[in-house]
mmCIF file of C-alpha atoms and ligand atoms in Angstrom:
data_model
loop_
_atom_site.group_PDB
_atom_site.id
_atom_site.type_symbol
_atom_site.label_atom_id
_atom_site.label_comp_id
_atom_site.label_asym_id
_atom_site.label_seq_id
_atom_site.Cartn_x
_atom_site.Cartn_y
_atom_site.Cartn_z
ATOM 1 C CA MET S 240 0.000 0.000 0.000
ATOM 2 C CA SER S 241 1.289 3.440 -0.920
ATOM 3 C CA LYS S 242 0.421 6.903 0.324
ATOM 4 C CA TYR S 243 -0.494 9.653 -2.117
ATOM 5 C CA ILE S 244 -1.590 13.255 -1.800
ATOM 6 C CA ILE S 245 -4.120 14.524 -4.323
ATOM 7 C CA GLY S 246 -4.721 18.264 -4.593
ATOM 8 C CA MET S 247 -7.802 19.549 -6.405
ATOM 9 C CA THR S 248 -8.136 23.235 -7.274
ATOM 10 C CA GLY S 249 -10.629 25.551 -8.932
ATOM 11 C CA ALA S 250 -9.438 24.775 -12.471
ATOM 12 C CA SER S 251 -11.910 23.092 -14.773
ATOM 13 C CA GLY S 252 -11.751 19.285 -14.762
ATOM 14 C CA SER S 253 -12.557 18.223 -11.181
ATOM 15 C CA ILE S 254 -13.682 14.899 -12.624
ATOM 16 C CA TYR S 255 -10.050 14.054 -13.459
ATOM 17 C CA GLY S 256 -9.176 14.326 -9.774
ATOM 18 C CA VAL S 257 -12.183 12.251 -8.737
ATOM 19 C CA ARG S 258 -11.251 9.489 -11.212
ATOM 20 C CA LEU S 259 -7.619 9.384 -10.059
ATOM 21 C CA ILE S 260 -8.683 9.146 -6.402
ATOM 22 C CA GLU S 261 -11.089 6.302 -7.277
ATOM 23 C CA GLU S 262 -8.354 4.361 -9.081
ATOM 24 C CA LEU S 263 -5.822 4.795 -6.249
ATOM 25 C CA LEU S 264 -8.385 3.735 -3.632
ATOM 26 C CA LYS S 265 -9.499 0.695 -5.662
ATOM 27 C CA MET S 266 -5.892 -0.505 -5.414
ATOM 28 C CA GLY S 267 -5.990 -0.122 -1.629
ATOM 29 C CA ASN S 268 -3.779 2.952 -1.360
ATOM 30 C CA GLU S 269 -4.010 5.646 1.303
ATOM 31 C CA VAL S 270 -5.061 8.921 -0.313
ATOM 32 C CA HIS S 271 -4.841 12.318 1.356
ATOM 33 C CA ILE S 272 -7.196 14.671 -0.492
ATOM 34 C CA ILE S 273 -6.784 18.440 -0.316
ATOM 35 C CA ILE S 274 -9.378 20.583 -2.072
ATOM 36 C CA THR S 275 -9.115 24.380 -2.270
ATOM 37 C CA ASP S 276 -12.170 26.546 -1.608
ATOM 38 C CA SER S 277 -12.498 27.245 -5.347
ATOM 39 C CA GLY S 278 -11.922 23.555 -5.990
ATOM 40 C CA ARG S 279 -14.986 22.745 -3.875
ATOM 41 C CA LYS S 280 -17.099 25.225 -5.833
ATOM 42 C CA VAL S 281 -15.963 23.982 -9.258
ATOM 43 C CA LEU S 282 -16.451 20.347 -8.137
ATOM 44 C CA GLU S 283 -20.070 21.175 -7.282
ATOM 45 C CA TYR S 284 -20.563 23.146 -10.501
ATOM 46 C CA GLU S 285 -19.063 20.593 -12.889
ATOM 47 C CA THR S 286 -20.061 17.287 -11.287
ATOM 48 C CA ASP S 287 -22.886 15.801 -9.212
ATOM 49 C CA TYR S 288 -20.654 15.811 -6.118
ATOM 50 C CA THR S 289 -20.342 18.063 -3.136
ATOM 51 C CA VAL S 290 -17.288 17.317 -0.997
ATOM 52 C CA GLU S 291 -19.569 15.480 1.448
ATOM 53 C CA LEU S 292 -21.108 13.346 -1.349
ATOM 54 C CA LEU S 293 -17.634 12.672 -2.717
ATOM 55 C CA LYS S 294 -16.518 11.470 0.705
ATOM 56 C CA SER S 295 -19.386 9.000 0.997
ATOM 57 C CA HIS S 296 -18.889 7.854 -2.627
ATOM 58 C CA LEU S 297 -15.239 7.070 -1.870
ATOM 59 C CA GLU S 298 -16.120 4.903 1.156
ATOM 60 C CA GLN S 299 -16.993 1.967 -1.168
ATOM 61 C CA PHE S 300 -13.349 1.511 -2.199
ATOM 62 C CA LYS S 301 -10.940 -0.525 -0.108
ATOM 63 C CA GLY S 302 -8.279 2.165 0.297
ATOM 64 C CA ASP S 303 -8.256 4.736 3.057
ATOM 65 C CA ASN S 304 -9.318 8.251 2.040
ATOM 66 C CA LYS S 305 -8.671 11.305 4.161
ATOM 67 C CA ILE S 306 -10.250 14.547 3.002
ATOM 68 C CA GLN S 307 -8.184 17.252 4.670
ATOM 69 C CA ASP S 308 -9.026 20.770 5.776
ATOM 70 C CA ILE S 309 -7.234 23.130 3.364
ATOM 71 C CA ASP S 310 -6.328 25.406 6.298
ATOM 72 C CA ASP S 311 -5.006 22.654 8.578
ATOM 73 C CA LEU S 312 -1.266 23.218 8.517
ATOM 74 C CA PHE S 313 -0.978 20.725 11.388
ATOM 75 C CA ALA S 314 -2.030 17.864 9.048
ATOM 76 C CA ALA S 315 0.441 15.037 8.402
ATOM 77 C CA THR S 316 1.245 16.025 4.808
ATOM 78 C CA ALA S 317 2.473 19.446 5.955
ATOM 79 C CA SER S 318 5.612 17.799 7.318
ATOM 80 C CA GLY S 319 8.482 16.178 5.466
ATOM 81 C CA SER S 320 8.738 13.555 8.194
ATOM 82 C CA PHE S 321 5.409 12.101 6.985
ATOM 83 C CA ARG S 322 6.650 10.007 4.071
ATOM 84 C CA THR S 323 4.487 9.764 0.971
ATOM 85 C CA ASP S 324 4.904 8.247 -2.465
ATOM 86 C CA GLY S 325 4.061 11.469 -4.234
ATOM 87 C CA MET S 326 1.537 14.196 -4.858
ATOM 88 C CA VAL S 327 -0.611 15.062 -7.854
ATOM 89 C CA VAL S 328 -2.387 18.409 -8.285
ATOM 90 C CA LEU S 329 -5.250 17.561 -10.615
ATOM 91 C CA PRO S 330 -6.680 19.791 -11.947
ATOM 92 C CA CYS S 331 -4.208 22.578 -11.189
ATOM 93 C CA SER S 332 -5.313 26.199 -11.608
ATOM 94 C CA MET S 333 -2.891 28.890 -12.699
ATOM 95 C CA ALA S 334 -3.362 30.478 -9.265
ATOM 96 C CA THR S 335 -2.194 27.401 -7.359
ATOM 97 C CA LEU S 336 0.495 26.714 -9.948
ATOM 98 C CA GLY S 337 1.846 30.220 -9.336
ATOM 99 C CA GLU S 338 1.758 29.708 -5.573
ATOM 100 C CA ILE S 339 3.666 26.432 -5.706
ATOM 101 C CA ALA S 340 6.180 27.787 -8.234
ATOM 102 C CA ASN S 341 6.934 30.676 -5.879
ATOM 103 C CA GLY S 342 7.114 28.716 -2.645
ATOM 104 C CA VAL S 343 3.899 30.130 -1.211
ATOM 105 C CA SER S 344 2.876 27.604 1.430
ATOM 106 C CA LYS S 345 -0.064 29.458 2.930
ATOM 107 C CA ASN S 346 -2.483 26.545 2.803
ATOM 108 C CA LEU S 347 -2.154 22.771 3.121
ATOM 109 C CA LEU S 348 -2.088 22.186 -0.636
ATOM 110 C CA GLY S 349 0.759 24.635 -1.239
ATOM 111 C CA ARG S 350 2.660 23.428 1.820
ATOM 112 C CA SER S 351 2.294 19.737 0.892
ATOM 113 C CA ALA S 352 3.565 20.453 -2.638
ATOM 114 C CA ASP S 353 6.462 22.451 -1.190
ATOM 115 C CA VAL S 354 7.316 19.503 1.071
ATOM 116 C CA CYS S 355 7.352 17.119 -1.923
ATOM 117 C CA LEU S 356 9.776 19.404 -3.751
ATOM 118 C CA LYS S 357 12.105 19.899 -0.787
ATOM 119 C CA GLU S 358 12.139 16.184 0.008
ATOM 120 C CA ARG S 359 12.694 15.353 -3.688
ATOM 121 C CA ARG S 360 9.468 13.356 -3.854
ATOM 122 C CA LYS S 361 7.281 13.053 -6.930
ATOM 123 C CA LEU S 362 5.136 16.114 -7.615
ATOM 124 C CA ILE S 363 2.940 15.940 -10.694
ATOM 125 C CA ILE S 364 1.192 19.140 -11.727
ATOM 126 C CA VAL S 365 -1.696 18.799 -14.169
ATOM 127 C CA PRO S 366 -2.403 22.363 -15.327
ATOM 128 C CA ARG S 367 -5.662 23.283 -17.043
ATOM 129 C CA GLU S 368 -5.903 26.603 -18.779
ATOM 130 C CA THR S 369 -5.894 27.863 -22.322
ATOM 131 C CA PRO S 370 -4.407 29.979 -23.745
ATOM 132 C CA LEU S 371 -1.367 30.370 -21.484
ATOM 133 C CA ASN S 372 0.264 33.713 -20.730
ATOM 134 C CA THR S 373 3.989 34.223 -20.172
ATOM 135 C CA ILE S 374 3.551 34.196 -16.376
ATOM 136 C CA HIS S 375 1.893 30.753 -16.551
ATOM 137 C CA LEU S 376 4.662 29.453 -18.802
ATOM 138 C CA LYS S 377 7.465 30.840 -16.599
ATOM 139 C CA ASN S 378 5.863 29.344 -13.513
ATOM 140 C CA MET S 379 5.761 25.958 -15.258
ATOM 141 C CA VAL S 380 9.458 26.241 -16.120
ATOM 142 C CA SER S 381 10.263 27.107 -12.474
ATOM 143 C CA LEU S 382 8.344 24.072 -11.286
ATOM 144 C CA SER S 383 9.972 21.804 -13.837
ATOM 145 C CA GLU S 384 13.409 23.062 -12.791
ATOM 146 C CA ALA S 385 12.529 22.438 -9.144
ATOM 147 C CA GLY S 386 11.761 18.791 -9.937
ATOM 148 C CA ALA S 387 8.022 18.753 -10.592
ATOM 149 C CA LEU S 388 6.567 16.990 -13.615
ATOM 150 C CA ILE S 389 4.255 19.147 -15.724
ATOM 151 C CA LEU S 390 1.609 16.881 -17.246
ATOM 152 C CA PRO S 391 -0.978 19.097 -18.954
ATOM 153 C CA ALA S 392 -4.590 17.984 -19.181
ATOM 154 C CA MET S 393 -4.280 17.559 -22.958
ATOM 155 C CA PRO S 394 -6.078 14.399 -24.026
ATOM 156 C CA GLY S 395 -4.739 12.704 -27.149
ATOM 157 C CA PHE S 396 -6.887 11.287 -29.917
ATOM 158 C CA TYR S 397 -4.623 8.501 -31.168
ATOM 159 C CA HIS S 398 -6.303 5.999 -28.835
ATOM 160 C CA LYS S 399 -9.603 6.814 -30.607
ATOM 161 C CA PRO S 400 -11.713 8.001 -27.646
ATOM 162 C CA GLU S 401 -15.438 7.365 -28.035
ATOM 163 C CA THR S 402 -16.699 8.863 -24.788
ATOM 164 C CA ILE S 403 -15.779 11.627 -22.347
ATOM 165 C CA ASP S 404 -14.801 8.826 -19.962
ATOM 166 C CA ASP S 405 -12.211 7.631 -22.488
ATOM 167 C CA MET S 406 -10.680 11.131 -22.507
ATOM 168 C CA ILE S 407 -10.676 11.363 -18.699
ATOM 169 C CA ASN S 408 -9.082 7.921 -18.438
ATOM 170 C CA PHE S 409 -6.352 8.928 -20.896
ATOM 171 C CA ILE S 410 -5.167 11.766 -18.625
ATOM 172 C CA VAL S 411 -5.576 9.753 -15.424
ATOM 173 C CA GLY S 412 -3.737 6.820 -17.040
ATOM 174 C CA LYS S 413 -0.869 9.147 -17.998
ATOM 175 C CA VAL S 414 -0.667 10.387 -14.400
ATOM 176 C CA MET S 415 -0.625 6.811 -13.101
ATOM 177 C CA ASP S 416 2.086 5.881 -15.617
ATOM 178 C CA SER S 417 4.143 8.793 -14.254
ATOM 179 C CA LEU S 418 3.616 7.583 -10.698
ATOM 180 C CA GLY S 419 4.897 4.185 -11.848
ATOM 181 C CA ILE S 420 1.523 2.488 -11.338
ATOM 182 C CA GLU S 421 0.488 -0.204 -13.843
ATOM 183 C CA ASN S 422 -2.896 0.573 -15.362
ATOM 184 C CA ASP S 423 -4.959 -0.193 -18.422
ATOM 185 C CA LEU S 424 -7.020 2.981 -18.427
ATOM 186 C CA PHE S 425 -6.162 3.563 -22.076
ATOM 187 C CA ASP S 426 -4.618 1.480 -24.855
ATOM 188 C CA LYS S 427 -0.887 2.147 -24.852
ATOM 189 C CA TRP S 428 0.729 2.800 -28.212
ATOM 190 C CA GLY S 429 2.502 -0.284 -29.590
ATOM 191 C CA LYS S 430 0.594 -2.684 -27.333
HETATM 192 C C1 LIG L 576 -16.240 27.207 -13.513
HETATM 193 C C2 LIG L 576 -14.838 27.725 -13.364
HETATM 194 C C3 LIG L 576 -13.820 27.176 -14.111
HETATM 195 C C4 LIG L 576 -12.513 27.624 -13.983
HETATM 196 N N1 LIG L 576 -11.543 27.029 -14.729
HETATM 197 C C5 LIG L 576 -10.260 27.424 -14.577
HETATM 198 C C6 LIG L 576 -9.231 26.765 -15.301
HETATM 199 O O1 LIG L 576 -9.463 25.854 -16.087
HETATM 200 N N2 LIG L 576 -7.953 27.130 -15.050
HETATM 201 C C7 LIG L 576 -7.639 28.125 -14.144
HETATM 202 O O2 LIG L 576 -6.459 28.393 -13.963
HETATM 203 N N3 LIG L 576 -8.607 28.772 -13.445
HETATM 204 C C8 LIG L 576 -9.901 28.450 -13.642
HETATM 205 N N4 LIG L 576 -10.887 29.078 -12.926
HETATM 206 C C9 LIG L 576 -10.510 30.173 -12.021
HETATM 207 C C10 LIG L 576 -10.017 29.646 -10.666
HETATM 208 O O3 LIG L 576 -11.049 28.925 -10.029
HETATM 209 C C11 LIG L 576 -9.584 30.844 -9.803
HETATM 210 O O4 LIG L 576 -8.411 31.438 -10.348
HETATM 211 C C12 LIG L 576 -9.328 30.484 -8.361
HETATM 212 O O5 LIG L 576 -8.844 31.614 -7.666
HETATM 213 C C13 LIG L 576 -8.342 29.356 -8.218
HETATM 214 O O6 LIG L 576 -8.114 29.170 -6.842
HETATM 215 P P1 LIG L 576 -7.381 27.872 -6.290
HETATM 216 O O7 LIG L 576 -6.133 27.713 -7.075
HETATM 217 O O8 LIG L 576 -7.145 28.205 -4.860
HETATM 218 O O9 LIG L 576 -8.318 26.733 -6.452
HETATM 219 C C14 LIG L 576 -12.206 28.671 -13.081
HETATM 220 C C15 LIG L 576 -13.237 29.238 -12.316
HETATM 221 C C16 LIG L 576 -14.536 28.774 -12.478
HETATM 222 C C17 LIG L 576 -15.633 29.418 -11.674
#
């Protein structure tokens, strides 16, 4: 069993985060979930979930889910001594991306990401915005230089998606590949 941190922000695409959490829990992992205030609002706007409904939905899976208080800087993931197998911010807004890129650790999401970078643990940022301005691009370069992986929410079409689910699974499968987790969420090229 591994421990992961999943951050969800107010960027469009909350359903990506939900799907990744489901997959990690199905495998029996421990998942620490941190949702920003805007992330909660976009989750409610774009999906049928509130945070409370999401929590009860996740109870059916065998893994342990912990939905954290965004302002709780006493939580385990705020400290480097709490060892995790990595963090994914999915979807990542340009606001949170800018905070992480500039070492702003004012809430639990930013602090947990900062901890992953300082401890040289996996940090996968899945930005969602278009078009991108120069500030967004520079922040992505800073994060990449600091050791984060930038994995944009850019679904491909070479696996011939037929449904929105196929497109969601493509991005979530790419994230899981980057975490080193075997998955068959989409047909890999050359398989
Ligand atoms: C419906 C909706 C969709 C949004 N989509 C995006 C987006 O795709 N990318 C982005 O950077 N911001 C997006 N925003 C704006 C962010 O929610 C806003 O910048 C917020 O301050 C982000 O805060 P957070 O990073 O703390 O979650 C969206 C806002 C709304 C209401």
